[in-house]
Amino acid sequence: QYGLKLQGTARGALGLLLSSTNILQWELKAKSIHLLGDNSRILLRADIGGTVSETFEDIPLSMRFFAGGDNTVRGYAYKSLGPVQTDPSGNEVVVGGRYLMVYSGEIETRIHEKLFGAVFMDAGNAMNRWRGPMFLSAGVCIRYATPIVLLRIDLTKHIRAGTNPLRMHLTFGTDL
């Protein structure tokens, strides 16, 4: 099987039309599947996005980019990657960013009929400058193909100094 999915989104608000600010946001997503012989394949994914506004504070929380979790950088908790601010209690809180860059590569092979194994590496982050740090994770996967969807169990660890626990991500869905 070979497949390619490209998706683009743009949205915004104009201060002249029922909005308190001018803002424009875009996001591009790509995912592809390439065969490597009869029983193996490579899956590649990329997600990049950006937001244009006069100030960061003009970007509502619902339009800020976050990374981490099943569909971005596995090995990190959901929406745990991005710029942080200190809240009134003195805790650092992820507040999201202007930009998003996420990349992933997997090599998958058939183990038995409907059972597959894979290894992967993810990289990405949400940030306020294009040159922000990228966070890495790597792991192994077990996949089971049901008649309707693919069941995925990913065991992953982020690649960073210090202690980093093994995380499990469980997802259902299609490849593309």
PDB file of C-alpha atoms in Angstrom:
ATOM      1  CA  GLN A   1       0.000   0.000   0.000  1.00  0.00           C
ATOM      2  CA  TYR A   2       1.051   3.542  -0.673  1.00  0.00           C
ATOM      3  CA  GLY A   3      -0.799   6.557   0.600  1.00  0.00           C
ATOM      4  CA  LEU A   4      -0.401  10.287   0.906  1.00  0.00           C
ATOM      5  CA  LYS A   5      -2.545  12.704   2.863  1.00  0.00           C
ATOM      6  CA  LEU A   6      -2.083  16.464   2.659  1.00  0.00           C
ATOM      7  CA  GLN A   7      -4.189  18.830   4.710  1.00  0.00           C
ATOM      8  CA  GLY A   8      -4.081  22.604   4.997  1.00  0.00           C
ATOM      9  CA  THR A   9      -6.011  24.936   7.269  1.00  0.00           C
ATOM     10  CA  ALA A  10      -6.167  28.720   7.497  1.00  0.00           C
ATOM     11  CA  ARG A  11      -8.247  30.841   9.833  1.00  0.00           C
ATOM     12  CA  GLY A  12      -8.241  34.347  11.144  1.00  0.00           C
ATOM     13  CA  ALA A  13     -10.046  37.370  12.445  1.00  0.00           C
ATOM     14  CA  LEU A  14     -10.179  40.948  11.272  1.00  0.00           C
ATOM     15  CA  GLY A  15     -10.473  43.762  13.798  1.00  0.00           C
ATOM     16  CA  LEU A  16     -12.961  45.560  11.565  1.00  0.00           C
ATOM     17  CA  LEU A  17     -15.420  42.632  11.623  1.00  0.00           C
ATOM     18  CA  LEU A  18     -16.622  41.756  15.144  1.00  0.00           C
ATOM     19  CA  SER A  19     -13.146  41.054  16.514  1.00  0.00           C
ATOM     20  CA  SER A  20     -10.922  42.878  18.951  1.00  0.00           C
ATOM     21  CA  THR A  21      -7.743  41.949  17.048  1.00  0.00           C
ATOM     22  CA  ASN A  22      -6.230  41.014  13.698  1.00  0.00           C
ATOM     23  CA  ILE A  23      -4.949  37.452  13.550  1.00  0.00           C
ATOM     24  CA  LEU A  24      -4.077  34.906  10.864  1.00  0.00           C
ATOM     25  CA  GLN A  25      -3.172  31.260  11.462  1.00  0.00           C
ATOM     26  CA  TRP A  26      -2.162  28.484   9.065  1.00  0.00           C
ATOM     27  CA  GLU A  27      -1.320  24.810   9.507  1.00  0.00           C
ATOM     28  CA  LEU A  28      -0.076  22.211   7.031  1.00  0.00           C
ATOM     29  CA  LYS A  29      -0.138  18.475   7.733  1.00  0.00           C
ATOM     30  CA  ALA A  30       1.336  15.679   5.629  1.00  0.00           C
ATOM     31  CA  LYS A  31       1.379  11.933   6.152  1.00  0.00           C
ATOM     32  CA  SER A  32       2.684   9.266   3.791  1.00  0.00           C
ATOM     33  CA  ILE A  33       3.048   5.495   3.665  1.00  0.00           C
ATOM     34  CA  HIS A  34       5.678   3.753   1.516  1.00  0.00           C
ATOM     35  CA  LEU A  35       6.108   0.000   1.023  1.00  0.00           C
ATOM     36  CA  LEU A  36       9.424  -1.636   1.923  1.00  0.00           C
ATOM     37  CA  GLY A  37       8.971  -5.091   0.435  1.00  0.00           C
ATOM     38  CA  ASP A  38       5.998  -7.369   1.009  1.00  0.00           C
ATOM     39  CA  ASN A  39       5.697  -7.136   4.796  1.00  0.00           C
ATOM     40  CA  SER A  40       7.225  -3.812   5.815  1.00  0.00           C
ATOM     41  CA  ARG A  41       6.561  -0.142   5.259  1.00  0.00           C
ATOM     42  CA  ILE A  42       7.676   3.288   6.367  1.00  0.00           C
ATOM     43  CA  LEU A  43       5.272   5.920   7.700  1.00  0.00           C
ATOM     44  CA  LEU A  44       6.303   9.592   7.645  1.00  0.00           C
ATOM     45  CA  ARG A  45       4.428  12.516   9.203  1.00  0.00           C
ATOM     46  CA  ALA A  46       4.968  16.289   9.394  1.00  0.00           C
ATOM     47  CA  ASP A  47       2.911  19.105  10.910  1.00  0.00           C
ATOM     48  CA  ILE A  48       3.918  22.751  10.673  1.00  0.00           C
ATOM     49  CA  GLY A  49       1.925  25.835  11.572  1.00  0.00           C
ATOM     50  CA  GLY A  50       2.207  29.505  12.378  1.00  0.00           C
ATOM     51  CA  THR A  51       0.240  32.439  13.719  1.00  0.00           C
ATOM     52  CA  VAL A  52       0.552  36.122  12.800  1.00  0.00           C
ATOM     53  CA  SER A  53      -0.736  38.691  15.306  1.00  0.00           C
ATOM     54  CA  GLU A  54       0.398  42.034  16.683  1.00  0.00           C
ATOM     55  CA  THR A  55       1.220  40.574  20.124  1.00  0.00           C
ATOM     56  CA  PHE A  56       1.311  37.084  21.608  1.00  0.00           C
ATOM     57  CA  GLU A  57      -1.414  38.070  24.073  1.00  0.00           C
ATOM     58  CA  ASP A  58      -3.765  38.670  21.084  1.00  0.00           C
ATOM     59  CA  ILE A  59      -3.707  34.931  20.321  1.00  0.00           C
ATOM     60  CA  PRO A  60      -6.563  33.225  22.188  1.00  0.00           C
ATOM     61  CA  LEU A  61      -5.678  30.044  24.069  1.00  0.00           C
ATOM     62  CA  SER A  62      -7.820  28.029  21.635  1.00  0.00           C
ATOM     63  CA  MET A  63      -5.595  29.148  18.719  1.00  0.00           C
ATOM     64  CA  ARG A  64      -2.202  28.553  20.349  1.00  0.00           C
ATOM     65  CA  PHE A  65      -0.137  25.542  19.328  1.00  0.00           C
ATOM     66  CA  PHE A  66       0.806  22.788  21.782  1.00  0.00           C
ATOM     67  CA  ALA A  67       2.820  19.593  21.283  1.00  0.00           C
ATOM     68  CA  GLY A  68       3.071  16.323  23.165  1.00  0.00           C
ATOM     69  CA  GLY A  69       0.769  13.313  23.172  1.00  0.00           C
ATOM     70  CA  ASP A  70      -0.475  10.593  20.827  1.00  0.00           C
ATOM     71  CA  ASN A  71      -0.616  12.646  17.629  1.00  0.00           C
ATOM     72  CA  THR A  72       2.431  14.895  17.989  1.00  0.00           C
ATOM     73  CA  VAL A  73       5.480  13.939  20.065  1.00  0.00           C
ATOM     74  CA  ARG A  74       4.816  10.620  21.796  1.00  0.00           C
ATOM     75  CA  GLY A  75       6.711  10.128  25.040  1.00  0.00           C
ATOM     76  CA  TYR A  76       5.477  13.454  26.385  1.00  0.00           C
ATOM     77  CA  ALA A  77       2.131  14.135  28.048  1.00  0.00           C
ATOM     78  CA  TYR A  78      -0.701  15.672  26.021  1.00  0.00           C
ATOM     79  CA  LYS A  79      -0.081  19.413  25.395  1.00  0.00           C
ATOM     80  CA  SER A  80       2.969  19.402  27.688  1.00  0.00           C
ATOM     81  CA  LEU A  81       5.383  20.967  25.176  1.00  0.00           C
ATOM     82  CA  GLY A  82       5.441  24.660  24.373  1.00  0.00           C
ATOM     83  CA  PRO A  83       6.315  28.019  25.904  1.00  0.00           C
ATOM     84  CA  VAL A  84       5.762  28.284  29.645  1.00  0.00           C
ATOM     85  CA  GLN A  85       4.772  31.099  31.987  1.00  0.00           C
ATOM     86  CA  THR A  86       4.712  31.254  35.770  1.00  0.00           C
ATOM     87  CA  ASP A  87       1.199  31.366  37.230  1.00  0.00           C
ATOM     88  CA  PRO A  88       0.291  33.376  40.392  1.00  0.00           C
ATOM     89  CA  SER A  89       1.097  30.319  42.562  1.00  0.00           C
ATOM     90  CA  GLY A  90       4.650  30.173  41.190  1.00  0.00           C
ATOM     91  CA  ASN A  91       4.068  27.069  39.020  1.00  0.00           C
ATOM     92  CA  GLU A  92       5.278  26.869  35.434  1.00  0.00           C
ATOM     93  CA  VAL A  93       2.334  26.373  33.064  1.00  0.00           C
ATOM     94  CA  VAL A  94       2.505  25.551  29.339  1.00  0.00           C
ATOM     95  CA  VAL A  95       0.674  28.409  27.587  1.00  0.00           C
ATOM     96  CA  GLY A  96       1.100  27.362  23.962  1.00  0.00           C
ATOM     97  CA  GLY A  97       3.027  28.988  21.170  1.00  0.00           C
ATOM     98  CA  ARG A  98       2.844  30.905  17.895  1.00  0.00           C
ATOM     99  CA  TYR A  99       4.457  28.139  15.847  1.00  0.00           C
ATOM    100  CA  LEU A 100       4.377  24.343  15.617  1.00  0.00           C
ATOM    101  CA  MET A 101       6.829  21.896  14.076  1.00  0.00           C
ATOM    102  CA  VAL A 102       6.374  18.131  14.466  1.00  0.00           C
ATOM    103  CA  TYR A 103       8.039  15.332  12.487  1.00  0.00           C
ATOM    104  CA  SER A 104       7.758  11.565  12.826  1.00  0.00           C
ATOM    105  CA  GLY A 105       9.142   8.469  11.136  1.00  0.00           C
ATOM    106  CA  GLU A 106       8.162   4.821  11.688  1.00  0.00           C
ATOM    107  CA  ILE A 107       9.260   1.514  10.246  1.00  0.00           C
ATOM    108  CA  GLU A 108       6.592  -1.158  10.566  1.00  0.00           C
ATOM    109  CA  THR A 109       6.755  -4.880   9.776  1.00  0.00           C
ATOM    110  CA  ARG A 110       4.235  -7.707   9.856  1.00  0.00           C
ATOM    111  CA  ILE A 111       4.766 -10.151  12.726  1.00  0.00           C
ATOM    112  CA  HIS A 112       1.795 -12.412  12.058  1.00  0.00           C
ATOM    113  CA  GLU A 113      -1.265 -12.007   9.784  1.00  0.00           C
ATOM    114  CA  LYS A 114      -2.942  -8.968  11.435  1.00  0.00           C
ATOM    115  CA  LEU A 115      -0.229  -8.216  14.019  1.00  0.00           C
ATOM    116  CA  PHE A 116       2.508  -5.675  13.304  1.00  0.00           C
ATOM    117  CA  GLY A 117       5.524  -4.312  15.147  1.00  0.00           C
ATOM    118  CA  ALA A 118       7.149  -0.929  14.610  1.00  0.00           C
ATOM    119  CA  VAL A 119       9.893   1.377  15.825  1.00  0.00           C
ATOM    120  CA  PHE A 120       9.562   5.145  15.622  1.00  0.00           C
ATOM    121  CA  MET A 121      11.147   8.490  16.366  1.00  0.00           C
ATOM    122  CA  ASP A 122       9.236  11.757  16.871  1.00  0.00           C
ATOM    123  CA  ALA A 123      10.577  15.310  17.061  1.00  0.00           C
ATOM    124  CA  GLY A 124       8.778  18.557  17.627  1.00  0.00           C
ATOM    125  CA  ASN A 125       7.666  21.454  19.748  1.00  0.00           C
ATOM    126  CA  ALA A 126       5.334  24.420  19.970  1.00  0.00           C
ATOM    127  CA  MET A 127       7.289  27.675  20.232  1.00  0.00           C
ATOM    128  CA  ASN A 128       7.230  31.443  19.867  1.00  0.00           C
ATOM    129  CA  ARG A 129      10.307  31.592  17.590  1.00  0.00           C
ATOM    130  CA  TRP A 130      11.090  29.302  14.667  1.00  0.00           C
ATOM    131  CA  ARG A 131      14.445  28.413  16.202  1.00  0.00           C
ATOM    132  CA  GLY A 132      13.029  26.978  19.426  1.00  0.00           C
ATOM    133  CA  PRO A 133      14.242  23.693  20.911  1.00  0.00           C
ATOM    134  CA  MET A 134      13.010  20.403  19.425  1.00  0.00           C
ATOM    135  CA  PHE A 135      12.067  17.563  21.763  1.00  0.00           C
ATOM    136  CA  LEU A 136      12.762  13.963  20.714  1.00  0.00           C
ATOM    137  CA  SER A 137      11.208  10.643  21.595  1.00  0.00           C
ATOM    138  CA  ALA A 138      11.610   7.077  20.381  1.00  0.00           C
ATOM    139  CA  GLY A 139       9.770   3.867  20.995  1.00  0.00           C
ATOM    140  CA  VAL A 140       8.343   0.550  19.906  1.00  0.00           C
ATOM    141  CA  CYS A 141       4.788  -0.221  18.817  1.00  0.00           C
ATOM    142  CA  ILE A 142       2.451  -3.152  18.555  1.00  0.00           C
ATOM    143  CA  ARG A 143      -0.385  -2.810  16.035  1.00  0.00           C
ATOM    144  CA  TYR A 144      -3.409  -5.007  15.464  1.00  0.00           C
ATOM    145  CA  ALA A 145      -5.505  -4.591  12.316  1.00  0.00           C
ATOM    146  CA  THR A 146      -9.218  -5.034  13.058  1.00  0.00           C
ATOM    147  CA  PRO A 147     -11.730  -5.073  10.182  1.00  0.00           C
ATOM    148  CA  ILE A 148     -12.530  -1.397  10.863  1.00  0.00           C
ATOM    149  CA  VAL A 149      -9.548   0.346  12.485  1.00  0.00           C
ATOM    150  CA  LEU A 150      -5.953  -0.174  13.544  1.00  0.00           C
ATOM    151  CA  LEU A 151      -5.349  -0.597  17.290  1.00  0.00           C
ATOM    152  CA  ARG A 152      -1.997   0.932  18.270  1.00  0.00           C
ATOM    153  CA  ILE A 153      -0.078   0.486  21.502  1.00  0.00           C
ATOM    154  CA  ASP A 154       3.074   2.625  21.598  1.00  0.00           C
ATOM    155  CA  LEU A 155       5.687   2.312  24.343  1.00  0.00           C
ATOM    156  CA  THR A 156       7.911   5.342  24.241  1.00  0.00           C
ATOM    157  CA  LYS A 157      10.493   7.341  26.094  1.00  0.00           C
ATOM    158  CA  HIS A 158      11.533  10.896  25.490  1.00  0.00           C
ATOM    159  CA  ILE A 159      15.182  11.511  24.766  1.00  0.00           C
ATOM    160  CA  ARG A 160      16.356  14.053  27.295  1.00  0.00           C
ATOM    161  CA  ALA A 161      18.787  14.197  30.180  1.00  0.00           C
ATOM    162  CA  GLY A 162      17.484  13.194  33.586  1.00  0.00           C
ATOM    163  CA  THR A 163      14.800  10.731  34.491  1.00  0.00           C
ATOM    164  CA  ASN A 164      12.162  10.047  31.903  1.00  0.00           C
ATOM    165  CA  PRO A 165       9.521   7.416  32.512  1.00  0.00           C
ATOM    166  CA  LEU A 166       8.297   4.976  29.926  1.00  0.00           C
ATOM    167  CA  ARG A 167       4.933   6.141  28.556  1.00  0.00           C
ATOM    168  CA  MET A 168       2.202   4.134  26.868  1.00  0.00           C
ATOM    169  CA  HIS A 169       0.002   5.650  24.156  1.00  0.00           C
ATOM    170  CA  LEU A 170      -3.116   3.766  23.096  1.00  0.00           C
ATOM    171  CA  THR A 171      -4.887   4.907  19.895  1.00  0.00           C
ATOM    172  CA  PHE A 172      -7.482   3.624  17.444  1.00  0.00           C
ATOM    173  CA  GLY A 173      -7.800   4.829  13.857  1.00  0.00           C
ATOM    174  CA  THR A 174      -6.644   4.566  10.298  1.00  0.00           C
ATOM    175  CA  ASP A 175      -3.100   5.021   9.021  1.00  0.00           C
ATOM    176  CA  LEU A 176      -3.926   8.130   7.048  1.00  0.00           C
TER     177      LEU A 176
END
